[in-house]
Coordinates of C-alpha atoms and ligand atoms in Angstrom, one line a residue:
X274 CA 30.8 42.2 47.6
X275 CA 29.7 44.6 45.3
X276 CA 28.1 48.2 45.5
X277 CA 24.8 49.3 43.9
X278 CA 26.0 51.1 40.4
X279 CA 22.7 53.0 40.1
X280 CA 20.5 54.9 41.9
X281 CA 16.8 54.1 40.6
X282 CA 17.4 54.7 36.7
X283 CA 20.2 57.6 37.6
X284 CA 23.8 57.1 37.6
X285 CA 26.3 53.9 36.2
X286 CA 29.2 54.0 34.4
X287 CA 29.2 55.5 30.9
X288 CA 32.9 56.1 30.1
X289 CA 35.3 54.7 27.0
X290 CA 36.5 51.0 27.7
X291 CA 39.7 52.3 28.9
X292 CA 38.7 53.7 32.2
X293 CA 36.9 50.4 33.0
X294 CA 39.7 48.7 34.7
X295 CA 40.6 51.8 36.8
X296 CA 37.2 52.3 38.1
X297 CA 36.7 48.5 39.0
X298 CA 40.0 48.5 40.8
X299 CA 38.8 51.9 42.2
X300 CA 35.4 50.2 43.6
X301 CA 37.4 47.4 45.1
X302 CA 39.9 49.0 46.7
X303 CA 37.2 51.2 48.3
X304 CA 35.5 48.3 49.7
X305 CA 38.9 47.3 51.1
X306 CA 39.6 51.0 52.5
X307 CA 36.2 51.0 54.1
X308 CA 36.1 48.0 56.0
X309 CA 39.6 48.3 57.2
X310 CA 39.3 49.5 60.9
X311 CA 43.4 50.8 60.8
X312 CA 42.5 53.3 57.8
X313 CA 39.0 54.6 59.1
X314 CA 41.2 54.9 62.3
X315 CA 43.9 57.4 60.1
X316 CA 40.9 59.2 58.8
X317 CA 39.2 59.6 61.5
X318 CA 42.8 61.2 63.1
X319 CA 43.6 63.6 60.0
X320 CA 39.4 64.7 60.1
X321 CA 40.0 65.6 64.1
X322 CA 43.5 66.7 64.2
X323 CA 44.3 68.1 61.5
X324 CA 41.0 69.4 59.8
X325 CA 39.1 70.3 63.4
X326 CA 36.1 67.8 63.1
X327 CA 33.6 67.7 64.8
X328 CA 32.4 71.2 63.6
X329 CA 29.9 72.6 65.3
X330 CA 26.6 72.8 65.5
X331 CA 24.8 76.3 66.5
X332 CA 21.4 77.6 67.6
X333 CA 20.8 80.7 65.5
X334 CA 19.2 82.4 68.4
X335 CA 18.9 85.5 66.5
X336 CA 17.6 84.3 63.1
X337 CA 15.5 82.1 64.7
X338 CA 13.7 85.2 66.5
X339 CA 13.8 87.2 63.1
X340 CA 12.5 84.0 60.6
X341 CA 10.0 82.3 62.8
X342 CA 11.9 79.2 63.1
X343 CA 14.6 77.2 65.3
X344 CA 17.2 77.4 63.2
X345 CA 20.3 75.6 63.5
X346 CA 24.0 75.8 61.5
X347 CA 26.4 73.3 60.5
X348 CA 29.2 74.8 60.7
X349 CA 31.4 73.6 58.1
X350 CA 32.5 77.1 57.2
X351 CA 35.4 76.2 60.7
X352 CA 36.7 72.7 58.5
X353 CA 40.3 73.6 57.9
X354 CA 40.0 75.1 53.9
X355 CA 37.1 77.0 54.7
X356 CA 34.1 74.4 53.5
X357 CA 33.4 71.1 53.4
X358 CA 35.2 70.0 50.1
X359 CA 38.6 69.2 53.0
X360 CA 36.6 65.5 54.2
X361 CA 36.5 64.1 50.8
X362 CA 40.0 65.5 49.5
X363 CA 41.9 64.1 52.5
X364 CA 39.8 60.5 52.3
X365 CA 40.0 60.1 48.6
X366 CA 43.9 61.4 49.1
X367 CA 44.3 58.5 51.6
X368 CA 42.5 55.9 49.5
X369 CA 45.0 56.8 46.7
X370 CA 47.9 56.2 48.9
X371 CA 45.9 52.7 50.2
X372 CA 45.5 52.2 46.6
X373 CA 49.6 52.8 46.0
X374 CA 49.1 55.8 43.5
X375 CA 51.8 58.4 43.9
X376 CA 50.2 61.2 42.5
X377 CA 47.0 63.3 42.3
X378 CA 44.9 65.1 40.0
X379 CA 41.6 67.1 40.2
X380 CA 39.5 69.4 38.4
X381 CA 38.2 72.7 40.1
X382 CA 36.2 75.3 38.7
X383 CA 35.9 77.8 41.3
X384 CA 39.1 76.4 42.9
X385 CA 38.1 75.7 45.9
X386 CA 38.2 71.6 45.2
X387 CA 41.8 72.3 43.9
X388 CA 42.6 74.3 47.0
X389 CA 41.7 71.0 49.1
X390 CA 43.5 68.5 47.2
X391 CA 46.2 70.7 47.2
X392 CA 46.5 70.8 51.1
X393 CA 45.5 67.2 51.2
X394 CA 48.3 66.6 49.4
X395 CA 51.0 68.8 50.9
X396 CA 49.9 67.4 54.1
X397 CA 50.5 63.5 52.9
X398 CA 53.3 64.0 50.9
X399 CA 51.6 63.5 47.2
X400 CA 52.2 65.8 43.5
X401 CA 48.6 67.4 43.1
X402 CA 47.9 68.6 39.9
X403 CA 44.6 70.8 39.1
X404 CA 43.1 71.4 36.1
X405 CA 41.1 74.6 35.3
X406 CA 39.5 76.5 32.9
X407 CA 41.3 79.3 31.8
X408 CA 37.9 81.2 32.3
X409 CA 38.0 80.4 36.1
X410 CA 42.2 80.7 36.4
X411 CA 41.6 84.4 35.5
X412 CA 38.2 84.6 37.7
X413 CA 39.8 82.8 41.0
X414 CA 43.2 83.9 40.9
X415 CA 43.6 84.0 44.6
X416 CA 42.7 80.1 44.6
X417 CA 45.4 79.2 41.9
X418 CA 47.7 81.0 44.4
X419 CA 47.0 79.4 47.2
X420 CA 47.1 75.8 45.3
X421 CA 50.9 76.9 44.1
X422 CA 51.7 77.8 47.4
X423 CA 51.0 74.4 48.9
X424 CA 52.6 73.2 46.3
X425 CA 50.3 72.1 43.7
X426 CA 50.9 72.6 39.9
X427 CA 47.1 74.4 38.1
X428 CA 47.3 73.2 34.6
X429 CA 45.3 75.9 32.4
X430 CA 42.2 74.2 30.2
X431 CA 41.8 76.3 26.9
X432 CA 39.2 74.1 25.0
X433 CA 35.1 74.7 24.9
X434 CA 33.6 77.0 27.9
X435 CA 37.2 77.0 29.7
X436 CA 35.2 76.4 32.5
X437 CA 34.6 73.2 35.2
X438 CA 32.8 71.2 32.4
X439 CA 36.0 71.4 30.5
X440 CA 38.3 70.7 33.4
X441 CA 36.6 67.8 34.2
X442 CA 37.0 66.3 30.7
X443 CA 41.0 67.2 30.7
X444 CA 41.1 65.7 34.2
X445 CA 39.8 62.4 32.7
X446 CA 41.9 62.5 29.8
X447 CA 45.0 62.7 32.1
X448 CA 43.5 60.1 34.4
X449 CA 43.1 57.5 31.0
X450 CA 46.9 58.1 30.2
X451 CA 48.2 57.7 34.1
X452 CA 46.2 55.4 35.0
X453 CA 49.2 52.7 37.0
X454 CA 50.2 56.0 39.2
X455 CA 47.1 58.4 39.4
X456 CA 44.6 59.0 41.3
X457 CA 41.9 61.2 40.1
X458 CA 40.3 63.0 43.0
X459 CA 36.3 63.8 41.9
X460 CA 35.3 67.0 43.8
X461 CA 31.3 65.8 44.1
X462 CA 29.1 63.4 44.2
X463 CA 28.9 63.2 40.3
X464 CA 30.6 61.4 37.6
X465 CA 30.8 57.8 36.8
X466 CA 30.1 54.8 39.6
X467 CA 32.1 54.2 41.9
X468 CA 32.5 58.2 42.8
X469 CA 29.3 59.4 43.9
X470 CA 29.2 56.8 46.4
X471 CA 32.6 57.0 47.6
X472 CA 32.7 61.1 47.8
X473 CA 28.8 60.8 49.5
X474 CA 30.9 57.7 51.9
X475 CA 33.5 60.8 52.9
X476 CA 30.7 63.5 53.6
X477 CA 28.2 61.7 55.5
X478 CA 30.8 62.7 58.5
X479 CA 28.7 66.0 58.3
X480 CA 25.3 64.0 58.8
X481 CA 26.6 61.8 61.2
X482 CA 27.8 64.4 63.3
X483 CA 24.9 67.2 63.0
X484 CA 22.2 64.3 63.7
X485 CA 24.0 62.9 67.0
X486 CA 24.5 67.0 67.9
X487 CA 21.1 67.5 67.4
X488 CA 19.5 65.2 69.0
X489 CA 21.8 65.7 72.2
X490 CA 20.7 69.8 71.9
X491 CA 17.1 69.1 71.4
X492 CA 16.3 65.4 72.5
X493 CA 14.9 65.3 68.8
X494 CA 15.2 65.5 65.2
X495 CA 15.0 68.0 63.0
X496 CA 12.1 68.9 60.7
X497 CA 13.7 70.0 57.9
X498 CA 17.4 69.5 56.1
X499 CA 18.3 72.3 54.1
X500 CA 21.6 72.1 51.9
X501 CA 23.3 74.0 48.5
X502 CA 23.4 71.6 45.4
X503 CA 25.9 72.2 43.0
X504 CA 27.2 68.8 42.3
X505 CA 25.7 67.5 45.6
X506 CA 28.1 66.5 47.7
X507 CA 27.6 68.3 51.2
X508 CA 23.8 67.9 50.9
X509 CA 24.4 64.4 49.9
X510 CA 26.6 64.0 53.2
X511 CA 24.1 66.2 55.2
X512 CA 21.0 64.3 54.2
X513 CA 22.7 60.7 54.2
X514 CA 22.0 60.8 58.0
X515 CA 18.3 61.4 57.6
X516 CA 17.5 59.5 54.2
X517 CA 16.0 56.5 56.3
X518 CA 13.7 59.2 58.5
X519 CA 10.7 60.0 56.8
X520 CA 9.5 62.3 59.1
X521 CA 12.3 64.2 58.3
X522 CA 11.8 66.9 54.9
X523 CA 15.0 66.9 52.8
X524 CA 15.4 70.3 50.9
X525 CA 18.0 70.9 48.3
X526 CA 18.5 74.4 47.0
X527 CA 19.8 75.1 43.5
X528 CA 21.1 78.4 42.0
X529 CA 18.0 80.5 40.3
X530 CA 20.6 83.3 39.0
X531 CA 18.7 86.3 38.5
X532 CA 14.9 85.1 38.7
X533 CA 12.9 83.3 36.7
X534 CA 14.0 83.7 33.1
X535 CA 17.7 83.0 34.2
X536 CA 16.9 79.4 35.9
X537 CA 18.2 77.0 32.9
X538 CA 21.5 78.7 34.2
X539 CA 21.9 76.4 37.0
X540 CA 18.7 75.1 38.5
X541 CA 19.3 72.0 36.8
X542 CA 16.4 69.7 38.8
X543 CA 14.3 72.3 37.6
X544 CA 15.0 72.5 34.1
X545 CA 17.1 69.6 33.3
X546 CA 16.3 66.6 31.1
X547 CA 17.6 63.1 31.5
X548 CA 20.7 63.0 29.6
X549 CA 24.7 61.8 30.1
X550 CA 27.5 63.9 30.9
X551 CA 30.7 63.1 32.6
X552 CA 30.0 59.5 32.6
X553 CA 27.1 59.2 34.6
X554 CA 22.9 59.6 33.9
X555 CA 21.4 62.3 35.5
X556 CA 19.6 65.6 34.7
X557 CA 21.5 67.5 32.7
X558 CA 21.0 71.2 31.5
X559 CA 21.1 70.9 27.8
X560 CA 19.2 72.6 24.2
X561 CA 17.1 70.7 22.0
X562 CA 20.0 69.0 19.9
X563 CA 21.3 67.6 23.8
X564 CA 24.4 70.6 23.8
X565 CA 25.3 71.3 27.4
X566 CA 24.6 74.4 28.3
X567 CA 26.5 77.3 30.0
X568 CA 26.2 77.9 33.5
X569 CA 25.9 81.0 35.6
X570 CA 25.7 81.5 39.5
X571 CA 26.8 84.4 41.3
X572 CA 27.9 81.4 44.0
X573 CA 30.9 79.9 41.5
X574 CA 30.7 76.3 43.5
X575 CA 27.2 75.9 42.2
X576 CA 28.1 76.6 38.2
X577 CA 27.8 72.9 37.3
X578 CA 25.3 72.3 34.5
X579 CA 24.3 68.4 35.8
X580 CA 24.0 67.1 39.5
X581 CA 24.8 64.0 41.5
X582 CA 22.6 60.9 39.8
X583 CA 21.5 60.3 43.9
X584 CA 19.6 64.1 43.7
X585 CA 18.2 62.9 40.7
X586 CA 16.9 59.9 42.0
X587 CA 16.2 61.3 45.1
X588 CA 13.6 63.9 43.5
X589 CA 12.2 61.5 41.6
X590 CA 11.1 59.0 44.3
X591 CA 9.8 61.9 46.0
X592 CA 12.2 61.3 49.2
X593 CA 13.5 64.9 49.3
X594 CA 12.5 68.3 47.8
X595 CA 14.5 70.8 45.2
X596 CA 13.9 74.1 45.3
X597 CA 15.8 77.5 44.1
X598 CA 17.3 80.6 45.4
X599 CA 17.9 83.7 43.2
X600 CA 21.0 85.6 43.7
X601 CA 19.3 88.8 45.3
X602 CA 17.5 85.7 47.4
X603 CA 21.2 84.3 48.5
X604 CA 22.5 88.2 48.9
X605 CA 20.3 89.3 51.5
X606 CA 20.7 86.0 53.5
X607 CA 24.2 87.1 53.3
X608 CA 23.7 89.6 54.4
X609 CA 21.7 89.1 57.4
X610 CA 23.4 86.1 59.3
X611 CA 26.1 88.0 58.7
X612 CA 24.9 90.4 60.5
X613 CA 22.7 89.0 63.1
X614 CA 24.9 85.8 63.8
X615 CA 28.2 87.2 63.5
X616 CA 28.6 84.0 60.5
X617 CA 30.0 85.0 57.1
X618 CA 28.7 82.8 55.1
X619 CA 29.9 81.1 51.7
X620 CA 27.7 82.4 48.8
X621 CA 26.9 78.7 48.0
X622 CA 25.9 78.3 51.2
X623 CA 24.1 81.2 51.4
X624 CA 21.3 79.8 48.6
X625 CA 20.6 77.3 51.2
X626 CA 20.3 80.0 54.0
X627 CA 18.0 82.2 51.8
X628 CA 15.7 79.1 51.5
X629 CA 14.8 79.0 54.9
X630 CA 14.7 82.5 55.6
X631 CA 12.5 82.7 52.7
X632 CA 10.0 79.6 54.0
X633 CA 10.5 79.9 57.8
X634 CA 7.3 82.3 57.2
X635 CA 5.5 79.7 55.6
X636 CA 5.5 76.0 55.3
X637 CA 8.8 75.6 57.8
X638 CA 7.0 78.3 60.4
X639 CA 7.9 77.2 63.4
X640 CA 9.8 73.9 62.8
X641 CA 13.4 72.8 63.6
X642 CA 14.9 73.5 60.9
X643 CA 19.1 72.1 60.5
X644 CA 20.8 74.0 57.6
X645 CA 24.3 73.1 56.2
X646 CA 26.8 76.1 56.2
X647 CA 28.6 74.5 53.5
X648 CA 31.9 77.2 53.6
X649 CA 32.6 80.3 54.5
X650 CA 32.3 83.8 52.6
X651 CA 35.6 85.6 52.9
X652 CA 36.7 84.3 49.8
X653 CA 33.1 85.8 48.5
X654 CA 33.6 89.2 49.5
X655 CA 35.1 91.6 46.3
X656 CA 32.0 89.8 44.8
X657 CA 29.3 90.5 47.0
X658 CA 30.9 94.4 47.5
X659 CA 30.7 94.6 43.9
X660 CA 27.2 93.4 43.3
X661 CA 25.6 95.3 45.9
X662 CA 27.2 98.2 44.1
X663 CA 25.7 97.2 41.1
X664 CA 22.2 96.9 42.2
X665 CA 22.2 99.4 45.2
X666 CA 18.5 100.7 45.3
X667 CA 17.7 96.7 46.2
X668 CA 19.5 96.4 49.4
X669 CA 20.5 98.7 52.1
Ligands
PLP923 C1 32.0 73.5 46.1 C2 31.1 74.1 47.1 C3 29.7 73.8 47.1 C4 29.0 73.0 46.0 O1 29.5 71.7 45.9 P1 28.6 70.4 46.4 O2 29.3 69.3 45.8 O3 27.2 70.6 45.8 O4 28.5 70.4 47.8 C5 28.9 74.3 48.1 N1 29.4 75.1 49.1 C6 30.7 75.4 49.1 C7 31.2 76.3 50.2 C8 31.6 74.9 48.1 O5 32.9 75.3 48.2

């Protein structure tokens, strides 16, 4: 058996002849891990026992009175780590170990990928190292802290941007030169085949779950999906469930930065163009002669200047909808299910909230409406303090 490399004209495998080998054998022993009752048995285990899956899923009594709308969370803000990034570190960590690699490496740019493979890790026993920009070492210092505590050993990247673009690249340099006892963990559903199907194979736990939980709450489905996109990979896992459902609307939300005139700073299925970064196709934020460009969120986990080849394909077939949320947009959602739900949400997360608070008054008026909390916000808070300080005649 073999999987499906591309998605429509997005995705494949675009990377030097010497990763070939180690992606194939990565493909095949994924098939293997897969289908092997024993190890989806282990996952399973460490998902409910050590991470705290299922998470919940929650009537938003309140915002639904406020927005005009049923609106209901998943919660992966309670997965053990804080977000969602925990199902795909600890399955890719036990495919590794399946696979016999003794040792892991990742890239992270706000850290909070690192953070996960890091407890992964320490959990099963394996070396993590993390590679970072320099940029995002200074930025998210609490995160490298947390990764040395558990163990893990953050390798500062000092070439281009000295951001996630950059870490990426050093990863897969490191990854080329290991290859017989390394496993490179891939944070999203990005890169080159076989990852975005294997990191969308350990998130569609979060669809599975939040379409059996709604359904046995409501005796339906929901009308609406709403998820963050930075590389993809909890809306991927969140939409997965619903992809076959047509009567089902599939919203992904991107980060618009400050408005308008900001947008080629992250709202890459707005403003990208077909082009190849990181070994895959997809859109790809780039100037005329094809130079990536910079990224800025206030949401760090969204500051990725391509997406998951699947959100490209998906957008282009028309199957589910991409739209943006500005960051005084993703503030005052913030703000508000903060304080109407008691939920702190992650300021990725909170892009997706603003969407639906923002169109619960119009198109979604009324509907059922299932939003992924992607991760929680305390690790967001010096940053939100700071910005409302910054802009304080704009919110109260
Ligand atoms: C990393 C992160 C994201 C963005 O990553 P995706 O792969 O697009 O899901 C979203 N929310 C939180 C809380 C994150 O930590």
């Amino acid at each position: 058996m073999q999987l499906v490399t591309k998605f429509g004209t997005y995705g494949g495998t675009f990377v030097p002849e010497t990763l070939m080998p180690a992606l194939e054998q990565l493909e095949d022993s994924f098939l293997k891990f897969s289908a092997d009752i024993k190890c989806m048995e282990e996952l399973s285990n460490y998902l409910k026992h050590y991470a705290g899956r299922p998470t919940p899923l929650y009537y938003a009594q309140n915002l639904s009175r406020k927005w005009g709308a049923d609106v209901y969370l998943k919660r992966e803000d309670l997965l053990h780590g804080g977000a969602h990034k925990t199902n795909n570190a600890i399955g890719q960590a036990l495919l590794a170990k399946f696979m016999g690699k003794e040792r892991l490496i990742a890239e992270t740019g706000a850290g909070q990928h690192g953070v996960a493979c890091a407890m992964a890790g320490a959990m099963l026993g394996m070396p993590v190292e993390v590679y970072m920009g320099s940029v995002d070492v200074e930025r998210q210092h609490q995160n490298v802290q947390r990764m040395e505590l558990m163990g893990a050993r953050v390798h500062k990247v000092d070439i281009g941007g000295r951001t996630l673009k950059d870490a990426i690249n050093a990863a897969l340099r490191d990854w080329v030169s290991n290859l017989d006892s390394t496993h490179y963990v891939l944070g999203t559903a990005a890169g080159p085949h076989p990852f975005p199907t294997i990191v969308k194979f350990f998130q569609s736990i979060i669809g599975k779950e939040a379409k059996e939980q709604f359904n046995q709450m409501t005796g339906a489905k929901p009308d609406a999906v709403i998820a963050c996109v930075g590389g993809g990979s909890n809306a991927i896992g969140i939409f997965s469930a619903f992809i076959e459902s047509p009567d089902v609307a599939l919203i992904g939300v991107e980060p618009g930065g400050r408005g308008i005139e900001t947008l080629e700073h992250g709202a890459v299925l707005q403003l990208g163009q077909d082009g190849c970064l990181h070994g895959m196709i997809s859109k790809v934020l780039q100037d005329e002669s094809g130079q990536i460009k910079d990224t800025h969120s206030i949401a760090a986990g969204l500051d990725y200047p391509s997406v998951g080849p699947e959100h490209a394909h998906l957008q282009t077939s028309g199957r589910a909808l991409y739209g943006v949320a500005t960051d005084d947009e993703a503030i005052q959602a913030f703000q508000e299910v903060s304080r109407l739900e008691g939920i702190i949400p992650a300021l990725e997360s909170s892009h997706a909230l603003a969407y639906a608070r923002k169109h619960a008054n119009g198109t979604l008026h009324g509907k059922r409406i299932l939003v992924n909390v992607s991760g929680r916000g305390d690790k967001d808070l010096a940053r939100i303090l700071e910005y409302v300080e910054q802009n304080r005649k704009d919110f109260q």
